[in-house]
Coordinates of C-alpha atoms and ligand atoms in Angstrom, one line a residue:
M1 CA 89.4 102.2 80.1
R2 CA 88.6 102.2 83.8
T3 CA 85.3 100.4 84.8
K4 CA 82.4 102.1 86.6
F5 CA 81.7 101.4 90.3
I6 CA 78.4 102.3 92.0
A7 CA 78.3 102.0 95.8
G8 CA 75.3 102.6 98.0
N9 CA 75.7 104.0 101.5
W10 CA 72.6 103.2 103.5
K11 CA 73.9 105.3 106.4
L12 CA 71.6 104.8 109.5
N13 CA 68.8 103.2 107.5
P14 CA 66.6 101.3 107.5
V15 CA 65.7 100.8 111.2
D16 CA 63.7 97.6 110.7
G17 CA 65.2 94.2 109.7
Q18 CA 62.2 93.4 107.5
Q19 CA 62.6 96.7 105.5
A20 CA 66.3 95.8 105.0
R21 CA 65.4 92.3 103.7
D22 CA 62.7 93.8 101.4
L23 CA 65.2 96.3 100.0
C24 CA 67.7 93.5 99.4
R25 CA 65.1 91.4 97.6
Q26 CA 64.1 94.4 95.4
L27 CA 67.8 95.3 94.7
K28 CA 68.6 91.7 93.8
A29 CA 65.8 91.7 91.2
R30 CA 66.4 95.2 89.8
L31 CA 70.2 94.8 89.5
A32 CA 70.2 91.3 88.0
P33 CA 70.5 92.6 84.4
F34 CA 73.6 94.6 85.0
S35 CA 76.8 92.6 84.7
K36 CA 79.5 95.2 83.7
T37 CA 79.2 97.7 86.5
M38 CA 80.9 97.0 89.8
I39 CA 78.2 97.3 92.5
A40 CA 78.3 97.5 96.3
V41 CA 75.9 98.3 99.1
C42 CA 77.0 99.4 102.5
P43 CA 74.4 98.7 105.2
P44 CA 74.8 99.4 109.0
F45 CA 77.0 96.9 110.9
V46 CA 74.0 94.9 112.2
G47 CA 72.8 94.2 108.7
L48 CA 76.2 93.0 107.3
G49 CA 75.6 89.3 107.9
M50 CA 72.0 89.3 106.5
V51 CA 72.9 91.5 103.5
N52 CA 76.0 89.4 102.6
E53 CA 73.7 86.3 102.7
A54 CA 71.0 88.0 100.6
F55 CA 73.6 88.9 97.8
R56 CA 75.5 85.6 97.9
D57 CA 75.9 84.3 94.3
T58 CA 75.2 87.8 92.8
N59 CA 77.6 90.5 91.5
I60 CA 76.6 92.8 94.4
A61 CA 79.4 93.2 96.9
V62 CA 78.9 94.4 100.4
G63 CA 80.8 97.0 102.5
A64 CA 80.7 98.4 106.0
Q65 CA 80.5 102.1 106.7
N66 CA 83.3 102.4 109.1
L67 CA 85.8 100.3 111.2
Y68 CA 88.1 100.6 114.1
W69 CA 91.8 100.1 113.5
E70 CA 92.6 97.7 116.4
E71 CA 91.8 94.1 115.7
T72 CA 90.5 93.0 119.1
G73 CA 90.6 94.1 122.7
A74 CA 89.0 96.4 125.2
F75 CA 87.4 98.8 122.8
T76 CA 83.7 98.6 123.7
G77 CA 81.3 99.4 120.9
E78 CA 83.9 99.2 118.1
I79 CA 84.0 96.8 115.1
S80 CA 87.3 95.8 113.6
A81 CA 88.5 95.1 110.0
P82 CA 88.8 91.3 110.5
M83 CA 85.3 91.2 111.9
I84 CA 84.0 93.0 108.8
K85 CA 85.9 90.7 106.6
S86 CA 84.6 87.6 108.4
A87 CA 81.0 88.9 107.9
G88 CA 81.7 88.5 104.2
C89 CA 82.4 92.1 103.2
T90 CA 84.6 93.3 100.4
Y91 CA 84.6 97.0 101.0
V92 CA 84.6 99.5 103.9
I93 CA 83.8 103.3 103.7
I94 CA 86.4 105.3 105.5
G95 CA 86.4 109.0 106.5
H96 CA 82.8 109.9 105.3
S97 CA 82.2 113.5 105.9
E98 CA 79.5 112.6 108.5
R99 CA 82.1 110.8 110.5
R100 CA 84.5 113.7 110.2
Q101 CA 81.7 116.2 111.2
Y102 CA 80.0 114.3 114.0
F103 CA 82.4 111.7 115.3
G104 CA 85.8 113.4 115.3
E105 CA 87.3 111.6 112.3
T106 CA 90.6 113.2 111.3
N107 CA 93.1 112.6 108.4
E108 CA 95.2 110.6 110.8
T109 CA 92.4 108.3 111.9
V110 CA 91.5 107.9 108.2
R111 CA 95.1 106.7 107.6
L112 CA 94.9 104.3 110.6
R113 CA 91.6 102.9 109.4
T114 CA 92.8 102.5 105.8
Q115 CA 95.9 100.7 107.0
A116 CA 93.7 98.3 109.1
A117 CA 91.3 97.7 106.2
L118 CA 94.2 96.8 103.8
K119 CA 95.8 94.5 106.4
A120 CA 92.5 92.6 106.6
D121 CA 92.2 92.4 102.8
L122 CA 89.2 94.8 102.7
L123 CA 89.1 97.4 99.9
P124 CA 88.8 100.9 101.4
I125 CA 86.5 103.6 99.9
V126 CA 88.2 106.7 101.3
C127 CA 86.1 109.9 101.3
V128 CA 87.4 113.4 100.8
G129 CA 85.7 116.7 100.1
E130 CA 85.4 120.3 101.1
T131 CA 82.7 122.2 103.0
L132 CA 80.7 125.1 101.4
N133 CA 82.7 127.5 103.5
E134 CA 86.0 126.0 102.3
R135 CA 84.8 126.1 98.6
E136 CA 83.6 129.7 98.9
S137 CA 86.9 130.9 100.6
G138 CA 88.9 129.3 97.7
V139 CA 90.8 126.7 99.7
L140 CA 88.9 123.6 98.4
K141 CA 92.0 122.2 96.6
E142 CA 94.2 122.7 99.7
V143 CA 91.7 120.9 101.9
V144 CA 91.3 117.9 99.5
S145 CA 95.1 117.8 99.0
E146 CA 95.7 117.6 102.7
Q147 CA 93.0 114.9 103.2
I148 CA 94.7 112.8 100.5
R149 CA 98.3 113.5 101.4
E150 CA 97.7 112.8 105.1
G151 CA 95.0 110.2 104.9
L152 CA 96.9 108.1 102.4
R153 CA 100.4 108.8 103.7
G154 CA 102.9 106.0 103.6
F155 CA 101.1 103.4 101.6
S156 CA 103.0 101.4 99.0
E157 CA 101.9 101.3 95.3
A158 CA 100.5 97.8 95.8
E159 CA 98.4 99.0 98.8
I160 CA 97.2 102.2 97.2
S161 CA 96.1 100.4 94.1
K162 CA 93.4 98.7 96.3
V163 CA 92.0 102.1 97.5
V164 CA 89.0 103.7 95.9
V165 CA 88.7 107.5 96.5
A166 CA 85.3 109.1 96.8
Y167 CA 85.1 112.9 96.2
E168 CA 82.1 114.1 98.1
P169 CA 81.7 117.9 98.5
V170 CA 80.1 118.2 101.9
W171 CA 77.7 120.8 100.7
A172 CA 76.2 118.4 98.2
I173 CA 75.6 115.4 100.6
G174 CA 72.0 114.8 101.4
T175 CA 71.1 118.4 100.5
G176 CA 69.7 117.8 97.0
K177 CA 72.5 120.2 95.7
T178 CA 74.8 118.4 93.2
A179 CA 78.1 119.7 92.0
S180 CA 77.8 120.4 88.3
P181 CA 79.4 117.9 86.1
A182 CA 82.1 120.5 85.3
Q183 CA 82.8 121.3 89.0
A184 CA 83.0 117.6 89.8
Q185 CA 85.2 116.8 86.9
E186 CA 87.6 119.6 87.8
M187 CA 88.0 118.2 91.3
H188 CA 88.3 114.6 90.1
Q189 CA 91.0 115.6 87.6
Y190 CA 92.8 117.5 90.4
I191 CA 92.6 114.4 92.6
R192 CA 94.0 112.2 89.9
E193 CA 96.9 114.6 89.3
L194 CA 97.6 114.6 93.0
L195 CA 97.6 110.8 93.2
A196 CA 100.0 110.8 90.3
E197 CA 102.3 113.2 92.1
V198 CA 102.1 111.4 95.5
F199 CA 102.2 107.8 94.1
S200 CA 102.7 107.4 90.3
Q201 CA 101.0 108.2 87.1
S202 CA 100.3 104.5 86.3
I203 CA 98.6 104.1 89.7
A204 CA 96.6 107.3 89.3
D205 CA 95.5 106.2 85.9
K206 CA 94.1 103.0 87.3
M207 CA 92.5 104.2 90.5
L208 CA 88.7 104.6 90.7
I209 CA 87.5 108.0 91.9
L210 CA 83.8 108.1 92.7
Y211 CA 81.6 111.2 93.0
G212 CA 79.2 111.5 95.9
G213 CA 76.6 114.2 96.6
S214 CA 72.9 113.9 95.8
V215 CA 73.5 111.5 92.8
K216 CA 70.2 110.3 91.4
P217 CA 69.0 108.7 88.1
E218 CA 68.3 112.2 86.7
N219 CA 71.9 113.5 87.0
A220 CA 73.8 110.2 86.9
T221 CA 74.6 110.1 83.2
D222 CA 75.9 113.7 83.1
L223 CA 78.2 113.1 86.1
L224 CA 79.3 109.6 85.1
S225 CA 80.2 110.6 81.6
Q226 CA 83.0 112.9 82.8
A227 CA 86.5 111.7 82.0
D228 CA 87.7 111.3 85.6
I229 CA 84.4 110.2 87.3
D230 CA 84.5 106.5 87.6
G231 CA 81.4 105.9 89.6
A232 CA 79.3 107.2 92.4
L233 CA 78.9 106.8 96.2
V234 CA 75.1 107.1 96.6
G235 CA 73.3 107.9 99.9
G236 CA 69.6 108.7 99.7
A237 CA 69.0 107.3 96.3
S238 CA 70.5 103.9 97.3
L239 CA 67.6 103.3 99.7
K240 CA 65.1 102.8 96.8
A241 CA 65.8 99.9 94.5
D242 CA 64.4 101.8 91.4
S243 CA 66.6 104.8 91.9
F244 CA 69.7 102.8 92.7
A245 CA 69.1 100.6 89.7
G246 CA 68.5 103.7 87.6
I247 CA 72.0 105.0 88.5
V248 CA 73.6 101.6 87.8
S249 CA 71.8 101.5 84.5
S250 CA 73.4 104.9 83.6
A251 CA 76.8 103.5 84.5
E252 CA 76.2 100.4 82.5
E253 CA 75.4 102.3 79.4
L254 CA 78.7 104.2 79.6
I255 CA 81.0 101.1 79.8
Ligands
PEP1 C1 76.7 109.8 100.9 O1 76.2 109.3 101.8 O2 77.9 109.5 100.7 C2 76.0 110.7 99.9 C3 76.6 111.1 98.9 O3 74.7 110.9 100.2 P1 73.6 111.6 99.2 O4 73.6 110.8 98.0 O5 72.3 111.4 100.0 O6 73.9 113.0 99.0

């Protein structure tokens, strides 16, 4: 059986360093009882050092929310994979829909970032998902297929086995609207079949596919108990220790 993985995406929060330190302290206390679930939090870049320090000697891993594919050089304002690695991170989120929507992320830049992450020994969490318009016009599977085929093009089996996929329907992110467990399971199963076709069945069987989109303690068990849902990428609910711990607790009970 695949394990469960709950990752928190703090996005552009919190603004204040003290609030971030308080959240880490609360998370450390609330998450201490859970030892089976894989857990990660992904703060903004400026918090990576502090958060890695706060979670040292715990089972809470840390990830960044983005990276640039060049390692060093004249790229003002960018952060590279080796920098994220040297800050102590294990993971990096790549291709989040907010990056695709507001910052020009494409399937090709997702591929470049994923390649850079793997080269630096970071584990990429690659996000895919359709907009409401794409779902309503019936092209959701085509959209997700293209995101996976192009974003993960050319990776070896050894490389792809380090990638975590997050299915995040754009219409469910930060909106309070959640895909029903059946809708989410249908897409997760589709993604796993696609991974089997593009890579191999044994790779697809082992890969973790997270669901993201307004996951909270109240809906976590129903979503996480679906056969192909291996965890959650959590935005809003990851900013409160109680709600994030509630989701981890649901995962823990299903392992
Ligand atoms: C996300 O940021 O990836 C996300 C799913 O956000 P939320 O849980 O707030 O919908």
